[in-house]
Short mmCIF file of C-alpha atoms and ligand atoms in Angstrom, two decimals:
data_model
loop_
_atom_site.label_atom_id
_atom_site.label_comp_id
_atom_site.label_asym_id
_atom_site.label_seq_id
_atom_site.Cartn_x
_atom_site.Cartn_y
_atom_site.Cartn_z
CA MET A 1 0.21 -0.34 -0.10
CA ARG A 2 0.98 3.57 -1.32
CA THR A 3 1.63 6.02 1.40
CA PHE A 4 1.91 10.05 0.60
CA ASP A 5 3.72 12.76 2.24
CA ILE A 6 2.46 15.81 3.20
CA CYS A 7 3.51 19.07 3.61
CA VAL A 8 1.31 20.84 4.70
CA LEU A 9 1.71 24.18 5.67
CA PRO A 10 -1.76 26.52 7.83
CA GLY A 11 -0.27 29.53 7.70
CA ASP A 12 -2.19 32.34 8.78
CA GLY A 13 -5.42 33.32 9.65
CA ILE A 14 -8.35 31.12 8.72
CA GLY A 15 -5.84 28.86 6.55
CA VAL A 16 -5.30 27.85 10.10
CA GLU A 17 -9.14 26.86 10.49
CA VAL A 18 -9.82 25.56 6.83
CA ILE A 19 -7.00 22.50 7.13
CA GLU A 20 -8.20 22.04 10.56
CA ALA A 21 -11.61 20.90 9.36
CA THR A 22 -10.32 19.14 6.34
CA LEU A 23 -7.30 17.50 7.86
CA PRO A 24 -9.85 14.66 9.02
CA LEU A 25 -11.20 13.93 6.65
CA LEU A 26 -8.29 13.62 4.70
CA GLU A 27 -7.41 10.72 7.69
CA LYS A 28 -11.08 9.62 6.48
CA VAL A 29 -10.79 8.68 2.99
CA GLN A 30 -6.99 7.32 2.84
CA GLN A 31 -8.46 3.68 1.69
CA GLY A 32 -6.40 1.58 -0.24
CA PHE A 33 -3.80 4.72 0.01
CA SER A 34 -2.38 6.62 3.34
CA LEU A 35 -1.46 10.45 3.83
CA ARG A 36 1.34 11.43 6.12
CA PHE A 37 1.46 14.53 6.96
CA ARG A 38 3.97 16.75 8.57
CA GLU A 39 2.85 20.50 9.73
CA TYR A 40 5.53 23.18 9.12
CA PRO A 41 5.51 27.20 9.75
CA ALA A 42 5.56 29.88 7.55
CA GLY A 43 4.02 32.71 6.54
CA ALA A 44 3.36 36.39 8.04
CA HIS A 45 2.68 35.11 11.59
CA HIS A 46 5.96 33.51 11.44
CA PHE A 47 7.19 36.55 10.60
CA LYS A 48 6.91 38.88 12.51
CA LYS A 49 8.42 36.11 15.36
CA THR A 50 11.53 35.28 13.88
CA GLY A 51 12.50 37.76 10.40
CA GLU A 52 11.83 34.28 8.27
CA ALA A 53 8.49 34.02 6.36
CA LEU A 54 9.88 31.13 4.85
CA PRO A 55 12.69 29.45 6.33
CA ASP A 56 13.96 26.85 4.76
CA ALA A 57 13.82 23.44 6.17
CA THR A 58 9.94 24.79 5.54
CA PHE A 59 10.84 25.08 1.83
CA GLU A 60 12.92 21.14 2.16
CA ALA A 61 9.73 19.98 3.69
CA ALA A 62 8.23 20.80 0.65
CA ARG A 63 10.07 20.95 -2.07
CA ARG A 64 10.32 16.99 -0.60
CA ALA A 65 6.49 16.26 0.33
CA ASP A 66 4.66 14.33 -2.61
CA ALA A 67 3.08 17.22 -2.82
CA ILE A 68 2.17 20.10 -0.08
CA LEU A 69 -1.56 21.72 1.40
CA PHE A 70 -1.66 25.18 1.99
CA GLY A 71 -4.20 26.51 3.69
CA ALA A 72 -3.49 30.74 4.02
CA MET A 73 -0.64 33.61 3.74
CA GLY A 74 -0.57 37.10 4.32
CA TRP A 75 -1.19 39.37 6.69
CA PRO A 76 -2.69 42.62 5.99
CA GLU A 77 -0.63 44.92 8.90
CA ILE A 78 2.53 42.23 8.88
CA ARG A 79 4.98 43.81 6.01
CA TYR A 80 7.94 43.93 4.20
CA PRO A 81 9.48 47.22 4.67
CA ASP A 82 8.83 48.07 0.96
CA GLY A 83 5.30 48.51 1.89
CA THR A 84 4.74 44.79 -0.13
CA GLU A 85 3.16 41.96 1.65
CA ILE A 86 4.47 38.47 3.17
CA ALA A 87 3.39 36.15 0.79
CA PRO A 88 5.81 33.00 0.71
CA GLN A 89 2.90 31.02 -1.57
CA LEU A 90 4.53 33.16 -4.48
CA ASP A 91 7.67 31.88 -2.99
CA LEU A 92 6.80 28.19 -3.50
CA ARG A 93 5.08 29.16 -6.90
CA PHE A 94 8.52 30.67 -8.92
CA ARG A 95 11.12 28.08 -6.65
CA LEU A 96 9.30 25.10 -7.20
CA GLU A 97 8.06 26.07 -10.77
CA LEU A 98 4.23 26.12 -9.82
CA TYR A 99 3.50 27.03 -13.19
CA ALA A 100 0.14 25.93 -13.76
CA GLY A 101 -1.80 27.52 -11.30
CA VAL A 102 -6.01 25.73 -11.67
CA ARG A 103 -8.68 27.64 -10.54
CA PRO A 104 -11.72 24.34 -11.22
CA ALA A 105 -15.42 27.24 -10.61
CA ARG A 106 -17.68 24.28 -10.43
CA ALA A 107 -21.53 25.30 -9.13
CA ILE A 108 -22.44 23.29 -6.72
CA PRO A 109 -26.31 22.90 -6.79
CA GLY A 110 -28.09 24.25 -2.81
CA VAL A 111 -24.81 27.32 -2.94
CA PRO A 112 -26.50 30.40 -3.14
CA LEU A 113 -25.40 32.43 -6.47
CA PRO A 114 -25.02 36.09 -7.44
CA LEU A 115 -26.48 35.52 -11.22
CA SER A 116 -30.75 34.61 -11.50
CA ASP A 117 -30.09 33.10 -14.79
CA ALA A 118 -31.53 29.59 -14.72
CA ARG A 119 -28.56 28.85 -16.77
CA ALA A 120 -26.46 29.79 -13.63
CA GLY A 121 -25.77 25.95 -11.94
CA GLU A 122 -24.38 25.22 -15.21
CA ILE A 123 -21.72 26.48 -14.89
CA ASP A 124 -18.49 23.89 -14.78
CA LEU A 125 -15.57 26.32 -15.80
CA VAL A 126 -11.33 26.95 -14.97
CA VAL A 127 -8.75 29.17 -14.79
CA VAL A 128 -5.23 28.57 -15.55
CA ARG A 129 -3.90 31.10 -13.99
CA GLU A 130 -0.48 31.03 -15.89
CA SER A 131 1.59 31.36 -12.60
CA THR A 132 6.50 32.28 -13.18
CA GLU A 133 5.51 35.34 -15.01
CA GLY A 134 3.49 37.83 -16.96
CA LEU A 135 3.21 40.87 -14.24
CA PHE A 136 4.09 38.73 -11.68
CA ALA A 137 7.64 38.92 -12.98
CA SER A 138 8.73 41.77 -12.16
CA ARG A 139 7.52 41.24 -8.30
CA GLY A 140 10.56 42.70 -5.92
CA LYS A 141 12.39 44.14 -9.13
CA GLY A 142 9.62 47.30 -9.35
CA VAL A 143 11.36 50.13 -10.11
CA VAL A 144 10.42 53.55 -8.03
CA GLU A 145 11.69 56.89 -9.92
CA ALA A 146 10.96 60.03 -8.38
CA ASP A 147 8.00 61.37 -11.25
CA GLN A 148 7.01 57.27 -11.86
CA ALA A 149 7.25 53.94 -11.31
CA ARG A 150 7.47 50.94 -13.89
CA ASP A 151 6.50 46.68 -13.35
CA THR A 152 7.52 44.86 -16.66
CA MET A 153 5.41 42.32 -18.12
CA VAL A 154 7.99 39.40 -18.83
CA ILE A 155 6.15 36.79 -21.07
CA THR A 156 9.01 33.75 -22.30
CA ARG A 157 8.47 30.71 -24.78
CA ARG A 158 9.20 27.76 -22.56
CA GLY A 159 6.60 29.38 -19.62
CA SER A 160 3.65 30.43 -22.58
CA GLU A 161 4.02 26.42 -24.03
CA ARG A 162 4.23 24.81 -21.08
CA VAL A 163 1.17 26.52 -20.02
CA HIS A 164 -0.88 26.39 -22.52
CA GLU A 165 0.40 21.78 -23.39
CA PHE A 166 -0.86 21.69 -19.83
CA ALA A 167 -4.52 24.12 -20.66
CA PHE A 168 -5.33 21.84 -23.51
CA ARG A 169 -4.58 17.83 -21.71
CA LEU A 170 -6.94 18.95 -18.77
CA ALA A 171 -9.49 20.17 -21.30
CA ASN A 172 -9.37 17.14 -22.91
CA LYS A 173 -10.54 15.47 -20.52
CA ARG A 174 -13.57 18.36 -20.11
CA ARG A 175 -15.58 19.40 -22.73
CA LYS A 176 -12.65 19.81 -24.77
CA LEU A 177 -12.51 23.58 -26.09
CA VAL A 178 -9.83 26.25 -23.88
CA THR A 179 -10.14 30.03 -24.44
CA CYS A 180 -6.75 31.91 -24.71
CA VAL A 181 -7.83 34.83 -22.64
CA ASP A 182 -4.64 38.20 -23.49
CA LYS A 183 -4.12 41.31 -24.72
CA ALA A 184 -2.89 40.70 -28.35
CA ASN A 185 -5.07 43.64 -29.10
CA VAL A 186 -2.06 46.06 -27.56
CA PHE A 187 0.37 44.42 -26.14
CA ALA A 188 3.34 42.61 -28.12
CA SER A 189 3.80 40.74 -25.15
CA MET A 190 0.97 38.77 -25.06
CA ALA A 191 0.12 39.32 -29.20
CA PHE A 192 3.48 36.56 -28.92
CA PHE A 193 1.41 34.78 -25.99
CA ARG A 194 -1.52 33.71 -28.11
CA LYS A 195 1.03 33.13 -30.99
CA ILE A 196 2.13 29.77 -29.04
CA PHE A 197 -0.85 28.93 -28.16
CA ASP A 198 -1.65 28.95 -31.72
CA GLU A 199 1.11 27.02 -31.66
CA VAL A 200 0.29 24.09 -29.09
CA ALA A 201 -3.68 24.50 -30.34
CA ALA A 202 -1.96 22.62 -33.82
CA ARG A 203 -0.57 20.06 -32.10
CA HIS A 204 -4.48 19.08 -30.63
CA PRO A 205 -6.64 19.52 -33.36
CA GLY A 206 -9.28 17.22 -30.75
CA ILE A 207 -10.08 20.62 -28.80
CA GLU A 208 -11.30 23.41 -29.90
CA ALA A 209 -8.90 26.39 -29.26
CA ARG A 210 -10.45 30.14 -29.03
CA HIS A 211 -9.24 33.96 -28.21
CA HIS A 212 -11.43 36.18 -26.37
CA TYR A 213 -9.50 39.15 -25.01
CA VAL A 214 -9.16 39.70 -21.24
CA ASP A 215 -12.31 42.67 -20.99
CA ALA A 216 -14.46 40.70 -22.74
CA THR A 217 -13.70 38.10 -20.91
CA ALA A 218 -14.91 39.62 -17.24
CA LEU A 219 -17.94 40.27 -19.19
CA ASP A 220 -18.96 37.07 -20.07
CA LEU A 221 -17.85 35.58 -17.64
CA VAL A 222 -21.66 37.58 -16.16
CA ARG A 223 -23.49 37.25 -19.62
CA ARG A 224 -22.31 33.56 -20.03
CA PRO A 225 -19.73 32.22 -17.97
CA TRP A 226 -21.81 28.47 -18.66
CA ASP A 227 -20.29 28.78 -22.63
CA PHE A 228 -16.23 28.01 -21.42
CA ASP A 229 -14.46 24.44 -19.95
CA VAL A 230 -10.53 25.82 -19.64
CA LEU A 231 -10.11 29.50 -20.38
CA VAL A 232 -6.28 30.25 -19.98
CA THR A 233 -3.76 32.89 -19.42
CA GLU A 234 -0.92 35.70 -18.44
CA ASN A 235 -0.57 35.86 -14.44
CA MET A 236 -2.04 39.34 -13.15
CA PHE A 237 -5.26 38.86 -15.80
CA GLY A 238 -5.91 35.32 -14.05
CA ASP A 239 -4.53 36.64 -10.25
CA ILE A 240 -8.25 39.29 -11.71
CA LEU A 241 -10.72 36.46 -13.42
CA SER A 242 -9.93 33.67 -11.23
CA ASP A 243 -11.42 35.80 -8.37
CA GLN A 244 -14.42 36.49 -10.63
CA THR A 245 -15.15 33.35 -11.42
CA ALA A 246 -14.41 32.68 -7.00
CA ALA A 247 -17.66 34.34 -7.07
CA LEU A 248 -20.09 33.35 -9.65
CA ILE A 249 -20.19 29.70 -7.15
CA GLY A 250 -20.98 31.59 -4.38
CA GLY A 251 -17.21 33.14 -3.36
CA MET A 252 -13.67 32.80 -2.22
CA GLY A 253 -14.82 30.13 0.36
CA MET A 254 -16.28 28.04 -2.74
CA ALA A 255 -13.18 27.78 -4.93
CA PRO A 256 -10.15 25.36 -4.40
CA SER A 257 -7.25 25.61 -6.59
CA ALA A 258 -3.63 23.40 -7.36
CA ASP A 259 -0.26 24.50 -8.09
CA ILE A 260 1.23 22.66 -10.46
CA GLY A 261 4.81 22.38 -11.52
CA GLU A 262 6.54 19.04 -13.85
CA ARG A 263 7.21 17.54 -10.34
CA HIS A 264 5.31 18.80 -7.76
CA GLY A 265 1.90 20.47 -6.20
CA LEU A 266 0.77 22.16 -4.18
CA PHE A 267 -2.74 23.05 -2.86
CA GLN A 268 -4.28 25.50 -1.43
CA PRO A 269 -7.97 27.26 -1.25
CA CYS A 270 -8.12 30.53 -3.67
CA HIS A 271 -9.23 32.66 -0.98
CA GLY A 272 -6.19 34.36 1.88
CA SER A 273 -6.36 35.00 5.91
CA ALA A 274 -9.11 36.28 5.65
CA PRO A 275 -8.51 38.43 9.15
CA ASP A 276 -11.75 40.25 9.20
CA ILE A 277 -13.41 35.87 9.84
CA HIS A 278 -10.71 34.86 11.78
CA LEU A 279 -11.23 32.92 14.99
CA SER A 280 -15.01 33.43 14.78
CA GLY A 281 -15.61 30.30 13.80
CA LYS A 282 -17.31 31.46 10.08
CA ALA A 283 -14.67 30.40 7.79
CA ASN A 284 -16.28 27.84 4.86
CA PRO A 285 -14.18 25.33 4.91
CA THR A 286 -15.29 24.23 1.31
CA ALA A 287 -12.69 25.49 -1.17
CA CYS A 288 -9.93 23.91 0.77
CA MET A 289 -12.04 20.66 1.32
CA LEU A 290 -12.09 20.53 -2.45
CA SER A 291 -8.14 21.52 -2.74
CA ALA A 292 -7.62 18.60 -0.65
CA ALA A 293 -9.55 16.08 -3.80
CA MET A 294 -7.82 17.78 -5.86
CA MET A 295 -4.49 16.80 -4.03
CA LEU A 296 -5.59 13.13 -4.29
CA ASP A 297 -6.68 13.48 -7.45
CA TRP A 298 -3.23 14.64 -8.42
CA LEU A 299 -1.73 12.24 -6.39
CA ALA A 300 -3.36 9.11 -8.08
CA GLU A 301 -2.17 10.46 -11.21
CA ARG A 302 1.89 11.01 -10.38
CA SER A 303 1.55 7.37 -9.07
CA GLY A 304 -0.78 5.57 -11.49
CA ASP A 305 -2.84 3.83 -7.93
CA ALA A 306 -6.34 5.29 -8.19
CA ALA A 307 -7.29 4.60 -4.69
CA PRO A 308 -7.04 8.45 -3.68
CA GLN A 309 -8.78 9.11 -7.16
CA GLN A 310 -12.01 6.95 -5.84
CA ALA A 311 -11.07 8.92 -2.11
CA ALA A 312 -11.46 12.81 -4.28
CA ARG A 313 -14.47 11.72 -5.57
CA ARG A 314 -16.13 10.75 -1.94
CA LEU A 315 -15.02 13.57 -0.32
CA GLU A 316 -16.16 15.50 -3.18
CA ARG A 317 -19.41 13.43 -2.85
CA ALA A 318 -19.64 13.98 1.39
CA VAL A 319 -19.04 17.53 0.12
CA ASP A 320 -22.31 18.18 -2.63
CA ALA A 321 -24.17 16.29 0.10
CA VAL A 322 -24.06 18.88 2.51
CA PHE A 323 -25.08 22.26 0.57
CA ALA A 324 -26.94 19.52 -0.78
CA SER A 325 -29.03 18.70 2.63
CA GLY A 326 -29.61 23.12 2.43
CA LYS A 327 -26.59 23.89 4.61
CA VAL A 328 -24.97 27.12 3.75
CA THR A 329 -22.09 29.41 5.76
CA PRO A 330 -22.90 32.46 7.84
CA TRP A 331 -21.01 34.84 6.07
CA ASP A 332 -19.78 34.21 2.83
CA LEU A 333 -23.79 32.95 2.05
CA GLY A 334 -25.88 34.15 4.34
CA GLY A 335 -26.62 30.77 5.91
CA ARG A 336 -26.10 29.30 9.94
CA ASP A 337 -23.52 27.09 9.86
CA GLY A 338 -19.73 27.41 11.08
CA THR A 339 -16.51 26.02 9.84
CA ARG A 340 -16.99 23.32 12.79
CA GLN A 341 -21.37 22.38 11.11
CA ILE A 342 -19.21 21.67 7.53
CA ARG A 343 -17.29 19.97 9.12
CA ASP A 344 -19.66 17.25 10.82
CA ALA A 345 -21.39 17.60 8.28
CA VAL A 346 -19.34 16.20 5.28
CA LEU A 347 -17.74 13.51 8.17
CA SER A 348 -20.53 12.11 8.06
CA ASN A 349 -21.79 11.62 5.04
CA LEU A 350 -18.52 9.91 4.77
P1 LIG B 1 -9.38 37.22 2.21
O1 LIG B 1 -9.58 36.45 0.95
O2 LIG B 1 -8.40 36.81 3.05
O3 LIG B 1 -11.19 37.18 2.59
C1 LIG B 1 -11.10 38.71 1.07
C2 LIG B 1 -12.72 38.42 1.57
O4 LIG B 1 -13.51 37.65 2.04
C3 LIG B 1 -12.74 39.00 2.97
O5 LIG B 1 -14.22 39.93 3.48
C4 LIG B 1 -13.41 37.60 3.65
O6 LIG B 1 -14.43 37.35 4.66
C5 LIG B 1 -13.50 36.64 2.66
N1 LIG B 1 -13.88 35.58 3.29
C6 LIG B 1 -12.66 35.33 2.66
N2 LIG B 1 -12.61 33.74 2.68
C7 LIG B 1 -13.87 32.85 3.09
C8 LIG B 1 -13.78 31.95 3.96
N3 LIG B 1 -13.28 30.67 3.75
N4 LIG B 1 -15.37 31.74 4.66
C9 LIG B 1 -15.94 32.88 4.39
N5 LIG B 1 -15.79 34.25 4.11
C10 LIG B 1 -14.29 34.41 3.55
O7 LIG B 1 -8.36 38.70 0.78
P2 LIG B 1 -7.62 40.01 1.36
O8 LIG B 1 -8.99 40.32 2.55
O9 LIG B 1 -7.94 40.29 -0.10
O10 LIG B 1 -6.50 39.40 2.42
C11 LIG B 1 -6.13 39.28 3.83
C12 LIG B 1 -5.08 38.93 3.47
O11 LIG B 1 -4.38 37.12 2.56
C13 LIG B 1 -4.12 39.42 3.20
O12 LIG B 1 -2.32 39.38 3.45
C14 LIG B 1 -3.81 38.90 1.80
O13 LIG B 1 -2.24 39.16 1.43
C15 LIG B 1 -3.61 36.91 2.56
N6 LIG B 1 -4.17 36.70 0.39
C16 LIG B 1 -3.39 35.05 0.23
C17 LIG B 1 -3.43 34.48 0.00
C18 LIG B 1 -2.91 32.91 0.06
O14 LIG B 1 -1.69 32.44 0.92
N7 LIG B 1 -2.82 32.50 -1.77
C19 LIG B 1 -4.41 34.54 -1.18
C20 LIG B 1 -5.32 35.62 -1.27
C21 LIG B 1 -4.95 36.67 -0.01
MG1 LIG B 2 -5.47 36.98 -6.06
#
C-alpha cells in the first residue's frame, strides 16, 4: 500500500482553521493508500516572530514531500520595508516552478449563486493561470523613480508553451474547449502569448481553441459563464479573473485551487487569511476541502494508483451532499452553519 508524504502549511488566519477542518476528512478517506502529514511553519506571523517568512527547513520539506497542502498566508499589517506583503505562496510558485494555477469554478447545487439565470447552475469552468512569469515576473524588481514607477511584463516561450500544453491536456479530460484570454490587440507580449497558444493548439486538433480579450472575458463571465470550459491566461489576468469566477459559484470560500509544476503540486483554497472573520468560526472550509480532493486526484495521476482518485470522488460527493441538504455558511453565503458544522456534516456523509 502506497504512503504519500504531505507537507502541511496552515499559515495565517483562517488558513489554520480551514486546514483543521480538512485534515479529519483526509484521515477518513484513506482506503487502499495512506497519507502521512507533517506540519511546518511559514507565513506573516512567523515572519513577525522570527524574521523569516519561509524558513529553509519548511521549503526543503515542501520540496521533498509528495504534495503540499496549504491554508493561506499573509496579514495586512505585517509587511516588508518596501510596503509589500509577506507572500510565501508566491515564493513557492516561483522556486518550485508551479507554473499552472488551476482554479476550477463548479456550481454546487444548493449553494446560493449571484446570477439569477437558470443556467448559472451549469457553471463548470477552469481558469488556468500562468504562475511563474507575466506581470508577476516584476515582483521585487519594480522600479520607482521620483516621478514614475515601472513594472515589466515578461512572457517567455517556455513559460507559455508549458501552460498552454497543460490547458489542452486538461480540456482533453473535460469538454474539449480552450479559450486563450489575452490583450493581444494592444501588447506585443500578449500577441506573443497568443501566437504560442496557436502553435500548441495546432498540436491538439481534437480540441476547440478560441481567443477572447481579457476585458470582454470579464463581461462574458457574467453574461454567459456556462459557455466556458478551460481558460488559459497570463498571471495577473488569471489572478483577477479567478476571483471573479469564484464569485460566480458563491465566493472565495467555495473556490479550490492547485498550483502544479512538472514535479511538485501545491493545493490551497483561493482565499487569503481573512482577518475580518479570523477566530469567529465563520470561515467556509469548502474551498480547502475541494483543494484536498484535487490533491488526491493529482497523487493518483502521478502515481498511477487509482485509490486516491476514488477518495477524491467520495470527498467531493460528501461536500455536495452537505449543500444539497440545505446547509449554508453564515458570513459568505448568508446561512447559519460555521466551519465546525460544515466539517462535521461532511465527515458524517463520508
Ligand atoms: P481574503 O480572501 O482573505 O478575504 C476576502 C473576503 O472574503 C473577506 O471579506 C473574507 O472574510 C472573505 N472570505 C475569504 N475566505 C473566506 C472563507 N473561507 N469563508 C468565508 N469568507 C471568506 O482576501 P484579502 O482580505 O484581500 O486578504 C487578506 C490577507 O490574505 C492579506 O494579507 C492577503 O495578502 C492574504 N492573501 C493570501 C492568499 C494566499 O495565501 N494564497 C490569497 C489572497 C490573499
Ligand atoms: Mg489573488
